Amino acid sequence: MDRLSLLFADIGKLLGRYGGAYLAGVRNTLVLALAATFIGCLIGFLCGILQTIPCAKSDHPVKKILLGLLRVIIRVYVEVFRGTPMVLQAVFIYYGLPYFTNNALRFTSVWAAALLVVSINTGAYMAESVRGGIISIDPGQTEGAKAIGMTHVQTMTSVILPQALRNILPQIGNNFIINIKDTSVMFIISFTEFFAVHRAAVGATYLYFPSATVEMIGYLCMTLAASFLLRALERKLDGDESYELVQADALTMTAGTYNYPDRGSPFDERNPEAVKSMMRESLRRQAEQDEAVRQGQRAERRRETGPSENGNRKGER
Amino acid sequence: MSDPILQVNHLSKSFGSNLVLRDIDFTVNTGDVISIIGASGSGKSTLLRCINLLETPTSGEILYHGRNILSRGVNQAEYRSHVGMVFQSFNLFNNMTVLENCVAGQVRVLKRGREEARTHAMEYLEKVGMAPYVNARPRQISGGQKQRVAIARALAMDPEVLLFDEPTSALDPEMVGEVLSVMKTLAESGMTMLVVTHEMAFARDVSRRVVYMNDGVICEQGSPEEIFGHPKKQETVDFLARFRS
Ligand SMILES: Nc1ncnc2c1ncn2[C@@H]1O[C@H](COP(=O)(O)OP(=O)(O)O)[C@@H](O)[C@H]1O
Ligand SMILES: [Mg+2]
């Protein structure tokens, strides 16, 4: 018991002296992880999209060669950055730039260097996830889009990418959480994130275990909050499981029919009695509807599981 | 007779060494309702997909108002927006509601304003009886309802021709009727339609021309009375006999 009170006392001491530094560390870690995940996703989407540009036999040879070259470059990028430790990539890039340019070029801020390294690292993982997310969307929808005259770009932006994004959202979350933790290796280029504060604090106080406790709790709080927010975002994107059944004379109920994307209720601005009876009617129809769905529909469930064959980084680094 | 919308000349298509369509000649005039029947694997889907350029024909030409759409420099996406297609597997956009499914193409391809597109989409959703479900997502409605939405989505583009590839084959029996009745209404309203189907009653009662395909060629075509009443070719007789039993 007195060990525990000692621990609390030591933590108190640490927080008293380094509380501000720990907080600044948390802020730096979060900002770096968030920005790098975002930029990494952009890189990933770019690579994923470029890799899935369709290439028919009848296409122009120049286009075929360019596409082939592009695929090779992306492949190399992915393999190199997925296949080497990030801590080493940081050193390699941070010191490599001045080395190669004979000190003409160097990183003036560790922020820029850290952001660059974590972003391209995340991008390498996301490239594969995005590619998987795109090819997992059933080609029927691409044909449906083509059949109404959409171009490849329109098909991608209206139909495929929104679904791919939704499918890989868990992996984006995974990357964000990994980045929160793995940015700790950036101390190697003297970036003062959360873990760097630990090194500074124990260097002066030798309170290794108490500081590690602070760090454990701090990291856990950050990752739990991230998990929670990501789940909430997923639920929001999925929309309602049920939907408002606009009444049979839909054209007269313009309020409910035309207000997408605000998604107001079609029963707004009506008197309460009428609303109640309409709700009852709606529920009854919904029940009939559900029955019909149960009988008529077997597919479409697939989507919920999403692509899982690639890009799971957990424990890979 | 006014000029044909579509004229298919000497169309052939092979997948590798598999010759699936052989020297098909075929004309679609305004107001035609044509049923294409034939055994599975005879090339009916491939013919429709070639007409919509979802497959690239190996040889031959497809004239759209006299212009060969297979020649270089033709905007294929633009052409497709005039030729609607309804698929066996619906192919609705799963990230959109019923209404958005019918709006997206109008806004992005035809560059209509959102309000106009919605009003237009509602008109057709009303026609196929899906207006109450505008806020539903494809995974929340039945197969027959999906197919009706798919028809509304195609119609909302104001196509000149509508191609149907076995629109009821993926449906449970009790939902076939609702889709066929929508198609019948469409045919009666003067829509030009090309329907691959195994619903012989539909082919006989609704269409004005029946095309029997066998092994990649058009074996016989004529009015429903000719094909169902007095088929000339032995293959046609044999094929239809299988449906009568
Ligand atoms: N993408 C494809 N690749 C190779 N062969 C195909 C492809 N699509 C269709 N086929 C072949 O073409 C033939 C005709 O198919 P299809 O047009 O679907 O027939 P139907 O619609 O009349 O049943 C079949 O033998 C089929 O195996
Ligand atoms: Mg077929």
Coordinates of C-alpha atoms and ligand atoms in Angstrom, one line a residue:
Chain A
M1 CA 0.0 0.0 0.0
D2 CA 2.8 2.4 0.9
R3 CA 4.4 1.5 -2.4
L4 CA 1.3 2.8 -4.1
S5 CA 1.2 6.0 -2.1
L6 CA 4.9 6.4 -2.9
L7 CA 4.1 6.1 -6.6
F8 CA 1.3 8.7 -6.3
A9 CA 3.7 11.0 -4.5
D10 CA 6.4 10.5 -7.2
I11 CA 3.9 11.1 -10.0
G12 CA 2.8 14.2 -8.2
K13 CA 6.4 15.4 -8.1
L14 CA 6.8 14.7 -11.8
L15 CA 3.6 16.4 -12.8
G16 CA 4.5 19.4 -10.6
R17 CA 7.8 19.9 -12.4
Y18 CA 7.0 18.5 -15.8
G19 CA 3.3 18.7 -16.1
G20 CA 3.4 21.4 -18.7
A21 CA 6.0 19.5 -20.7
Y22 CA 4.0 16.3 -20.6
L23 CA 1.0 18.2 -21.9
A24 CA 3.0 19.9 -24.6
G25 CA 4.2 16.4 -25.5
V26 CA 0.7 15.1 -25.8
R27 CA -0.2 18.0 -28.0
N28 CA 2.7 17.4 -30.3
T29 CA 2.1 13.7 -30.5
L30 CA -1.6 14.2 -31.3
V31 CA -1.0 17.0 -33.9
L32 CA 1.8 15.0 -35.6
A33 CA -0.3 11.8 -35.6
L34 CA -3.4 13.5 -36.9
A35 CA -1.6 15.5 -39.6
A36 CA 0.5 12.6 -40.7
T37 CA -2.5 10.2 -40.9
F38 CA -4.4 12.8 -43.0
I39 CA -1.5 13.4 -45.4
G40 CA -0.8 9.7 -45.4
C41 CA -4.4 9.0 -46.5
L42 CA -4.1 11.5 -49.3
I43 CA -1.0 9.8 -50.5
G44 CA -2.7 6.4 -50.1
F45 CA -5.7 7.5 -52.1
L46 CA -3.6 9.0 -54.8
C47 CA -1.5 5.8 -55.1
G48 CA -4.6 3.5 -54.8
I49 CA -6.4 5.5 -57.5
L50 CA -3.5 5.6 -59.9
Q51 CA -2.9 1.9 -59.4
T52 CA -6.5 1.0 -60.4
I53 CA -6.8 3.1 -63.5
P54 CA -8.2 0.6 -66.0
C55 CA -6.0 -0.3 -68.9
A56 CA -7.5 -2.1 -71.8
K57 CA -5.7 -3.9 -74.6
S58 CA -7.0 -1.4 -77.1
D59 CA -5.5 1.6 -75.3
H60 CA -2.8 3.8 -76.7
P61 CA 0.7 2.2 -76.1
V62 CA 2.0 5.4 -74.5
K63 CA -0.8 5.3 -71.9
K64 CA 0.0 1.6 -71.3
I65 CA 3.7 2.3 -70.7
L66 CA 3.0 5.2 -68.4
L67 CA 0.5 3.2 -66.4
G68 CA 3.0 0.3 -66.1
L69 CA 5.8 2.6 -65.0
L70 CA 3.5 4.2 -62.4
R71 CA 2.6 0.9 -61.0
V72 CA 6.2 -0.1 -60.6
I73 CA 7.1 3.1 -58.9
I74 CA 4.2 2.8 -56.4
R75 CA 5.1 -0.9 -55.8
V76 CA 8.7 0.1 -55.0
Y77 CA 7.5 2.9 -52.7
V78 CA 5.2 0.6 -50.8
E79 CA 7.7 -2.2 -50.4
V80 CA 10.5 0.1 -49.2
F81 CA 8.5 2.0 -46.7
R82 CA 6.6 -0.9 -45.4
G83 CA 9.7 -3.0 -45.2
T84 CA 12.0 -0.9 -43.2
P85 CA 11.6 0.4 -39.6
M86 CA 10.3 4.0 -39.3
V87 CA 12.9 4.9 -36.8
L88 CA 15.5 4.2 -39.4
Q89 CA 13.6 6.0 -42.1
A90 CA 13.6 9.1 -39.9
V91 CA 17.4 9.0 -39.5
F92 CA 17.9 8.1 -43.2
I93 CA 15.8 11.1 -44.4
Y94 CA 16.7 13.6 -41.8
Y95 CA 20.5 13.1 -42.1
G96 CA 20.4 11.9 -45.7
L97 CA 19.3 15.2 -47.1
P98 CA 22.1 17.4 -45.8
Y99 CA 24.6 14.6 -46.5
F100 CA 23.7 14.3 -50.1
T101 CA 23.3 18.0 -50.8
N102 CA 26.5 18.7 -49.0
N103 CA 24.6 20.7 -46.3
A104 CA 23.0 22.9 -49.0
L105 CA 19.7 21.5 -48.1
R106 CA 18.6 20.5 -44.6
F107 CA 15.5 20.3 -42.6
T108 CA 15.0 23.6 -40.8
S109 CA 12.4 22.2 -38.6
V110 CA 12.1 18.8 -37.0
W111 CA 8.3 19.2 -37.4
A112 CA 8.7 19.1 -41.2
A113 CA 11.0 16.1 -41.1
A114 CA 8.8 14.2 -38.7
L115 CA 5.7 14.9 -40.6
L116 CA 7.3 13.9 -43.8
V117 CA 8.6 10.6 -42.4
V118 CA 5.3 9.6 -40.7
S119 CA 3.2 10.7 -43.6
I120 CA 5.0 8.7 -46.3
N121 CA 5.1 5.7 -44.0
T122 CA 1.4 5.9 -43.4
G123 CA 0.9 6.5 -47.2
A124 CA 2.7 3.2 -48.0
Y125 CA 0.2 1.3 -45.8
M126 CA -2.8 3.2 -47.0
A127 CA -1.9 2.7 -50.7
E128 CA -2.6 -1.0 -50.3
S129 CA -5.7 -0.5 -48.2
V130 CA -7.2 1.9 -50.7
R131 CA -6.4 -0.4 -53.6
G132 CA -8.1 -3.2 -51.8
G133 CA -11.0 -1.0 -50.9
I134 CA -11.5 0.0 -54.5
I135 CA -11.3 -3.5 -56.0
S136 CA -13.6 -4.8 -53.3
I137 CA -16.5 -2.7 -54.6
D138 CA -18.5 -5.0 -56.9
P139 CA -17.9 -4.2 -60.6
G140 CA -21.6 -4.2 -61.2
Q141 CA -21.8 -0.7 -59.7
T142 CA -19.1 0.5 -62.0
E143 CA -21.1 -0.8 -64.9
G144 CA -24.3 0.8 -63.5
A145 CA -22.4 4.1 -63.5
K146 CA -21.0 3.6 -67.0
A147 CA -24.4 2.7 -68.3
I148 CA -25.8 6.1 -67.3
G149 CA -22.9 7.8 -69.1
M150 CA -20.5 8.5 -66.2
T151 CA -16.9 8.8 -67.1
H152 CA -14.2 6.9 -65.1
V153 CA -13.5 9.9 -62.9
Q154 CA -17.2 10.5 -62.2
T155 CA -17.7 6.9 -61.4
M156 CA -14.8 7.0 -59.0
T157 CA -15.8 10.2 -57.2
S158 CA -19.5 9.5 -57.0
V159 CA -19.8 5.8 -56.5
I160 CA -16.6 3.9 -55.8
L161 CA -14.4 6.1 -53.6
P162 CA -17.1 7.0 -51.1
Q163 CA -17.7 3.3 -50.6
A164 CA -14.0 2.5 -50.5
L165 CA -13.5 5.2 -48.0
R166 CA -16.2 3.8 -45.8
N167 CA -14.8 0.3 -46.1
I168 CA -11.3 1.3 -45.2
L169 CA -12.3 3.7 -42.3
P170 CA -11.4 1.0 -39.7
Q171 CA -7.9 0.8 -41.3
I172 CA -7.5 4.6 -41.3
G173 CA -8.4 4.5 -37.6
N174 CA -5.9 1.7 -37.1
N175 CA -3.2 3.8 -38.7
F176 CA -4.1 6.8 -36.6
I177 CA -3.8 4.8 -33.4
I178 CA -0.5 3.2 -34.5
N179 CA 0.8 6.7 -35.4
I180 CA -0.1 8.0 -31.9
K181 CA 2.2 5.4 -30.5
D182 CA 4.8 5.1 -33.2
T183 CA 5.6 8.8 -33.4
S184 CA 7.5 8.0 -30.2
V185 CA 10.4 7.0 -32.3
M186 CA 10.8 10.5 -33.6
F187 CA 12.8 11.4 -30.5
I188 CA 15.7 10.1 -32.7
I189 CA 15.6 13.3 -34.6
S190 CA 14.9 15.3 -31.4
F191 CA 11.2 15.8 -32.0
T192 CA 9.7 16.5 -28.6
E193 CA 6.6 14.4 -28.6
F194 CA 5.1 12.7 -25.5
F195 CA 7.8 10.0 -25.1
A196 CA 10.6 12.5 -25.5
V197 CA 9.3 14.2 -22.4
H198 CA 9.7 11.0 -20.5
R199 CA 13.3 10.7 -21.5
A200 CA 13.9 14.3 -20.4
A201 CA 12.1 13.9 -17.1
V202 CA 13.8 10.6 -16.1
G203 CA 17.2 12.0 -17.1
A204 CA 16.9 14.6 -14.4
T205 CA 14.9 12.8 -11.7
Y206 CA 15.6 9.1 -12.3
L207 CA 11.9 8.4 -11.6
Y208 CA 11.7 5.8 -14.3
F209 CA 8.7 3.8 -13.2
P210 CA 6.5 6.8 -12.2
S211 CA 7.2 8.5 -15.4
A212 CA 6.5 5.4 -17.4
T213 CA 3.2 5.1 -15.6
V214 CA 2.3 8.6 -16.6
E215 CA 3.2 7.7 -20.2
M216 CA 1.3 4.5 -20.2
I217 CA -1.8 6.2 -18.9
G218 CA -1.3 9.2 -21.3
Y219 CA -1.0 7.0 -24.4
L220 CA -3.9 4.8 -23.4
C221 CA -6.1 7.9 -22.9
M222 CA -5.1 9.2 -26.4
T223 CA -5.8 5.9 -28.1
L224 CA -9.0 5.2 -26.3
A225 CA -10.3 8.6 -27.2
A226 CA -9.3 8.1 -30.8
S227 CA -11.1 4.7 -30.9
F228 CA -14.2 6.2 -29.5
L229 CA -14.3 9.1 -31.9
L230 CA -13.7 6.8 -34.9
R231 CA -16.5 4.5 -33.9
A232 CA -18.8 7.4 -33.6
L233 CA -17.7 8.6 -37.0
E234 CA -18.4 5.2 -38.5
R235 CA -21.9 5.1 -37.0
K236 CA -22.6 8.5 -38.4
L237 CA -21.4 7.6 -41.9
D238 CA -23.6 4.5 -41.9
G239 CA -26.7 6.6 -41.4
D240 CA -29.9 5.3 -39.9
E241 CA -30.6 1.6 -40.1
S242 CA -34.2 2.5 -40.8
Y243 CA -35.6 5.2 -43.1
E244 CA -38.5 7.5 -43.3
L245 CA -41.2 6.1 -45.5
V246 CA -42.6 9.0 -47.3
Q247 CA -46.3 8.5 -47.8
A248 CA -47.8 7.2 -51.0
D249 CA -48.7 10.7 -52.2
A250 CA -45.0 11.7 -52.0
L251 CA -45.2 14.5 -54.5
T252 CA -47.5 16.5 -52.2
M253 CA -45.2 16.1 -49.3
T254 CA -42.4 18.1 -50.7
A255 CA -41.0 18.9 -47.3
G256 CA -40.0 15.3 -46.7
T257 CA -39.2 14.5 -50.2
Y258 CA -37.0 17.2 -51.3
N259 CA -35.0 18.1 -48.2
Y260 CA -32.1 15.8 -48.7
P261 CA -29.3 16.2 -47.5
D262 CA -30.7 18.0 -44.5
R263 CA -32.7 14.9 -43.8
G264 CA -35.5 16.6 -41.9
S265 CA -38.6 14.6 -41.0
P266 CA -41.4 14.7 -43.6
F267 CA -43.7 15.2 -40.6
D268 CA -42.3 18.6 -39.6
E269 CA -44.7 21.4 -39.3
R270 CA -47.8 19.2 -39.1
N271 CA -50.3 19.0 -36.3
P272 CA -49.5 16.4 -33.6
E273 CA -52.5 14.2 -34.2
A274 CA -51.9 13.9 -37.9
V275 CA -48.2 13.2 -37.2
K276 CA -49.1 10.4 -34.8
S277 CA -51.5 8.7 -37.2
M278 CA -48.9 9.0 -40.0
M279 CA -46.3 7.5 -37.8
R280 CA -48.5 4.6 -37.1
E281 CA -49.2 4.1 -40.7
S282 CA -45.5 4.4 -41.5
L283 CA -44.5 1.8 -38.9
R284 CA -47.1 -0.6 -40.2
R285 CA -45.7 -0.2 -43.7
Q286 CA -42.2 -0.5 -42.4
A287 CA -43.1 -3.9 -40.9
E288 CA -44.5 -5.1 -44.2
Q289 CA -41.4 -3.7 -45.9
D290 CA -39.1 -5.5 -43.5
E291 CA -40.9 -8.7 -44.3
A292 CA -40.5 -8.2 -48.0
V293 CA -36.8 -7.4 -47.5
R294 CA -36.3 -10.5 -45.4
Q295 CA -37.8 -12.6 -48.2
G296 CA -36.3 -10.8 -51.1
Q297 CA -32.8 -10.0 -50.2
R298 CA -29.8 -12.1 -49.4
A299 CA -26.9 -10.3 -50.8
E300 CA -25.7 -6.8 -49.8
R301 CA -24.7 -8.0 -46.4
R302 CA -21.2 -8.5 -47.6
R303 CA -20.4 -4.9 -47.4
E304 CA -20.5 -4.9 -43.7
T305 CA -17.5 -7.1 -43.3
G306 CA -15.5 -5.0 -45.8
P307 CA -12.1 -5.8 -47.2
S308 CA -9.7 -7.3 -44.7
E309 CA -7.2 -9.1 -46.8
N310 CA -4.6 -6.3 -46.6
G311 CA -3.2 -3.4 -44.8
N312 CA -3.5 -4.6 -41.3
R313 CA -0.5 -3.0 -39.7
K314 CA -1.0 -4.1 -36.2
G315 CA 2.3 -5.3 -34.8
E316 CA 4.0 -5.1 -38.1
R317 CA 6.3 -2.3 -37.3
Chain B
M1 CA -40.5 5.3 -91.5
S2 CA -38.1 7.7 -89.7
D3 CA -34.5 6.9 -89.5
P4 CA -33.5 4.1 -87.1
I5 CA -32.1 4.9 -83.7
L6 CA -29.7 2.0 -83.8
Q7 CA -28.4 0.0 -86.7
V8 CA -26.1 -2.9 -86.0
N9 CA -24.1 -4.2 -89.0
H10 CA -22.1 -7.4 -89.2
L11 CA -21.4 -7.3 -85.5
S12 CA -19.0 -9.9 -84.2
K13 CA -17.6 -10.5 -80.7
S14 CA -15.1 -13.0 -79.5
F15 CA -13.7 -13.6 -76.1
G16 CA -10.3 -15.1 -76.9
S17 CA -10.9 -17.9 -79.3
N18 CA -14.6 -18.1 -78.2
L19 CA -16.7 -16.6 -81.0
V20 CA -19.8 -15.4 -79.1
L21 CA -21.5 -13.2 -81.6
R22 CA -21.3 -13.9 -85.4
D23 CA -22.3 -11.3 -88.0
I24 CA -25.3 -9.8 -86.3
D25 CA -27.5 -7.5 -88.3
F26 CA -30.1 -5.7 -86.3
T27 CA -32.2 -2.5 -86.4
V28 CA -34.0 -0.6 -83.7
N29 CA -36.6 2.0 -84.7
T30 CA -38.3 4.6 -82.5
G31 CA -41.0 3.0 -80.5
D32 CA -39.8 -0.6 -81.1
V33 CA -40.4 -3.0 -78.2
I34 CA -38.2 -6.0 -79.0
S35 CA -37.8 -9.1 -77.0
I36 CA -34.6 -11.2 -77.4
I37 CA -35.1 -14.8 -76.4
G38 CA -32.7 -17.7 -76.6
A39 CA -31.0 -20.4 -74.6
S40 CA -28.5 -19.4 -71.9
G41 CA -25.1 -18.8 -73.4
S42 CA -26.4 -17.9 -76.8
G43 CA -24.9 -14.4 -76.6
K44 CA -28.0 -12.3 -75.7
S45 CA -26.2 -10.4 -72.9
T46 CA -23.1 -9.9 -75.0
L47 CA -25.2 -8.4 -77.7
L48 CA -26.8 -5.9 -75.3
R49 CA -23.4 -5.1 -73.7
C50 CA -21.9 -4.5 -77.1
I51 CA -24.7 -2.1 -78.0
N52 CA -24.0 -0.2 -74.7
L53 CA -20.2 -0.5 -75.3
L54 CA -19.7 -2.3 -72.0
E55 CA -18.0 -4.8 -74.3
T56 CA -16.0 -3.7 -77.3
P57 CA -17.1 -5.5 -80.4
T58 CA -14.4 -7.4 -82.3
S59 CA -15.7 -6.3 -85.7
G60 CA -18.7 -4.7 -87.3
E61 CA -20.3 -1.4 -86.7
I62 CA -23.0 0.1 -84.5
L63 CA -24.7 3.2 -86.1
Y64 CA -26.5 5.6 -83.7
H65 CA -28.6 7.9 -85.9
G66 CA -26.3 6.9 -88.7
R67 CA -23.0 7.6 -86.9
N68 CA -20.7 4.7 -86.1
I69 CA -20.0 4.9 -82.4
L70 CA -17.1 2.5 -82.7
S71 CA -15.0 4.9 -84.7
R72 CA -12.3 6.9 -83.0
G73 CA -13.2 10.3 -81.5
V74 CA -16.7 9.4 -80.5
N75 CA -17.5 10.2 -76.9
Q76 CA -18.6 6.9 -75.6
A77 CA -19.8 8.1 -72.2
E78 CA -22.0 10.7 -73.9
Y79 CA -23.4 8.0 -76.2
R80 CA -24.1 5.7 -73.2
S81 CA -26.2 8.5 -71.6
H82 CA -28.7 8.1 -74.5
V83 CA -28.9 4.4 -74.2
G84 CA -30.1 3.2 -70.8
M85 CA -29.4 -0.2 -69.4
V86 CA -31.2 -2.2 -66.7
F87 CA -29.2 -5.1 -65.4
Q88 CA -30.1 -8.5 -64.0
S89 CA -28.4 -7.7 -60.7
F90 CA -29.8 -4.1 -60.4
N91 CA -26.3 -2.5 -60.0
L92 CA -27.7 0.3 -57.8
F93 CA -25.2 2.6 -56.1
N94 CA -25.1 1.4 -52.5
N95 CA -23.7 4.6 -51.1
M96 CA -26.8 6.6 -52.2
T97 CA -30.5 6.6 -51.3
V98 CA -33.1 5.7 -53.8
L99 CA -33.6 9.3 -54.8
E100 CA -29.9 10.1 -55.1
N101 CA -29.4 7.0 -57.3
C102 CA -31.8 8.7 -59.8
V103 CA -30.3 12.2 -59.3
A104 CA -26.5 11.5 -59.6
G105 CA -26.4 10.8 -63.3
Q106 CA -28.6 13.8 -64.2
V107 CA -26.4 16.1 -62.2
R108 CA -23.0 14.8 -63.1
V109 CA -23.6 13.7 -66.7
L110 CA -26.4 15.8 -68.0
K111 CA -25.3 18.8 -65.8
R112 CA -28.9 19.4 -64.6
G113 CA -29.5 21.5 -61.5
R114 CA -30.1 19.6 -58.3
E115 CA -33.7 20.8 -57.9
E116 CA -34.6 20.1 -61.5
A117 CA -33.0 16.6 -61.2
R118 CA -34.9 15.8 -58.1
T119 CA -38.2 16.8 -59.6
H120 CA -37.4 14.8 -62.6
A121 CA -36.3 11.8 -60.6
M122 CA -39.5 12.0 -58.5
E123 CA -41.6 11.9 -61.6
Y124 CA -40.1 8.5 -62.6
L125 CA -40.0 7.1 -59.1
E126 CA -43.7 7.9 -59.0
K127 CA -44.2 6.0 -62.2
V128 CA -42.5 2.9 -60.9
G129 CA -44.2 3.1 -57.6
M130 CA -41.1 3.8 -55.6
A131 CA -41.8 7.4 -54.5
P132 CA -42.5 6.4 -50.9
Y133 CA -39.0 4.9 -50.6
V134 CA -36.9 7.9 -51.7
N135 CA -35.0 7.9 -48.5
A136 CA -34.3 4.2 -48.4
R137 CA -30.9 2.8 -49.2
P138 CA -30.6 -0.1 -51.7
R139 CA -29.7 -2.6 -48.9
Q140 CA -33.0 -1.8 -47.3
I141 CA -35.4 -2.6 -50.1
S142 CA -36.4 -5.8 -51.8
G143 CA -35.2 -7.1 -55.2
G144 CA -38.3 -6.1 -57.1
Q145 CA -38.1 -2.6 -55.6
K146 CA -34.4 -2.4 -56.5
Q147 CA -35.2 -3.2 -60.0
R148 CA -37.9 -0.6 -60.2
V149 CA -35.5 2.0 -58.9
A150 CA -32.9 0.9 -61.5
I151 CA -35.6 1.4 -64.2
A152 CA -36.4 4.9 -62.8
R153 CA -32.6 5.7 -62.7
A154 CA -32.3 4.8 -66.3
L155 CA -35.4 6.7 -67.3
A156 CA -34.4 9.8 -65.4
M157 CA -31.6 10.2 -68.0
D158 CA -34.3 10.5 -70.7
P159 CA -32.7 7.8 -72.9
E160 CA -33.8 7.1 -76.4
V161 CA -33.6 3.4 -76.0
L162 CA -33.7 1.3 -72.8
L163 CA -31.9 -2.1 -72.8
F164 CA -33.0 -4.7 -70.3
D165 CA -30.8 -7.7 -69.6
E166 CA -33.0 -10.3 -68.0
P167 CA -34.5 -7.8 -65.5
T168 CA -36.5 -10.4 -63.6
S169 CA -34.2 -13.4 -63.6
A170 CA -32.6 -12.5 -60.2
L171 CA -36.0 -12.0 -58.5
D172 CA -38.0 -14.2 -56.4
P173 CA -41.2 -15.3 -58.2
E174 CA -43.6 -13.1 -56.3
M175 CA -41.6 -10.0 -57.3
V176 CA -41.5 -10.7 -61.0
G177 CA -45.0 -9.3 -61.6
E178 CA -44.3 -5.8 -60.2
V179 CA -41.3 -5.3 -62.5
L180 CA -43.0 -6.7 -65.6
S181 CA -46.0 -4.5 -65.1
V182 CA -43.8 -1.4 -64.9
M183 CA -42.1 -2.6 -68.1
K184 CA -45.5 -3.1 -69.8
T185 CA -46.6 0.4 -68.8
L186 CA -43.4 1.7 -70.2
A187 CA -43.9 -0.1 -73.5
E188 CA -47.4 1.2 -73.8
S189 CA -46.2 4.7 -73.2
G190 CA -44.1 4.5 -76.4
M191 CA -40.6 3.9 -74.9
T192 CA -38.2 2.2 -77.2
M193 CA -37.1 -1.0 -75.5
L194 CA -34.8 -4.0 -76.1
V195 CA -35.5 -6.7 -73.6
V196 CA -33.6 -9.9 -73.1
T197 CA -36.0 -12.2 -71.3
H198 CA -37.1 -15.7 -70.4
E199 CA -40.6 -14.4 -69.7
M200 CA -42.3 -15.8 -72.8
A201 CA -45.7 -14.3 -71.8
F202 CA -44.1 -10.8 -71.8
A203 CA -42.4 -11.5 -75.1
R204 CA -45.6 -12.6 -76.6
D205 CA -48.0 -10.1 -75.2
V206 CA -46.0 -6.9 -74.8
S207 CA -43.3 -6.8 -77.4
R208 CA -43.9 -6.0 -81.1
R209 CA -40.9 -7.9 -82.4
V210 CA -39.3 -11.1 -81.1
V211 CA -35.7 -12.0 -81.9
Y212 CA -34.6 -15.6 -81.3
M213 CA -30.9 -16.0 -80.8
N214 CA -29.1 -19.3 -81.0
D215 CA -25.4 -19.9 -80.7
G216 CA -24.3 -16.3 -81.4
V217 CA -26.5 -15.6 -84.4
I218 CA -30.0 -14.3 -84.9
C219 CA -31.8 -17.4 -85.9
E220 CA -35.2 -16.0 -86.5
Q221 CA -37.1 -12.8 -85.9
G222 CA -40.6 -11.6 -86.5
S223 CA -43.8 -10.5 -84.8
P224 CA -44.9 -12.4 -81.7
E225 CA -47.5 -14.2 -83.7
E226 CA -45.0 -15.4 -86.3
I227 CA -42.4 -16.6 -83.7
F228 CA -44.8 -18.1 -81.2
G229 CA -47.5 -19.2 -83.6
H230 CA -45.7 -20.2 -86.8
P231 CA -41.9 -20.5 -86.2
K232 CA -40.1 -21.3 -89.4
K233 CA -36.9 -22.7 -88.1
Q234 CA -36.6 -26.1 -86.4
E235 CA -34.3 -24.6 -83.6
T236 CA -37.0 -22.1 -82.7
V237 CA -39.6 -24.8 -82.5
D238 CA -37.3 -26.9 -80.3
F239 CA -36.5 -23.9 -78.0
L240 CA -40.1 -22.9 -77.6
A241 CA -41.2 -26.5 -77.0
R242 CA -39.0 -26.5 -73.9
F243 CA -41.0 -23.7 -72.4
R244 CA -44.4 -25.1 -73.2
S245 CA -43.8 -28.4 -71.3
Ligands
LIG1 N1 -16.4 -11.5 -70.1 C1 -16.4 -12.7 -70.8 N2 -15.3 -13.4 -71.0 C2 -15.3 -14.6 -71.6 N3 -16.4 -15.2 -72.1 C3 -17.5 -14.6 -71.9 C4 -17.6 -13.3 -71.2 N4 -18.9 -13.0 -71.2 C5 -19.6 -13.9 -71.8 N5 -18.8 -14.9 -72.2 C6 -19.2 -16.1 -73.0 O1 -20.0 -15.7 -74.0 C7 -21.1 -16.6 -74.2 C8 -22.4 -15.9 -74.3 O2 -22.6 -15.3 -73.1 P1 -23.9 -14.4 -72.8 O3 -23.9 -13.3 -73.8 O4 -23.8 -14.0 -71.4 O5 -25.1 -15.4 -73.1 P2 -26.6 -15.2 -72.6 O6 -26.8 -13.9 -72.1 O7 -27.4 -15.5 -73.9 O8 -26.9 -16.3 -71.6 C9 -21.0 -17.6 -73.2 O9 -20.4 -18.8 -73.7 C10 -20.1 -17.0 -72.2 O10 -19.3 -18.0 -71.5
MG2 MG -27.3 -13.3 -70.1

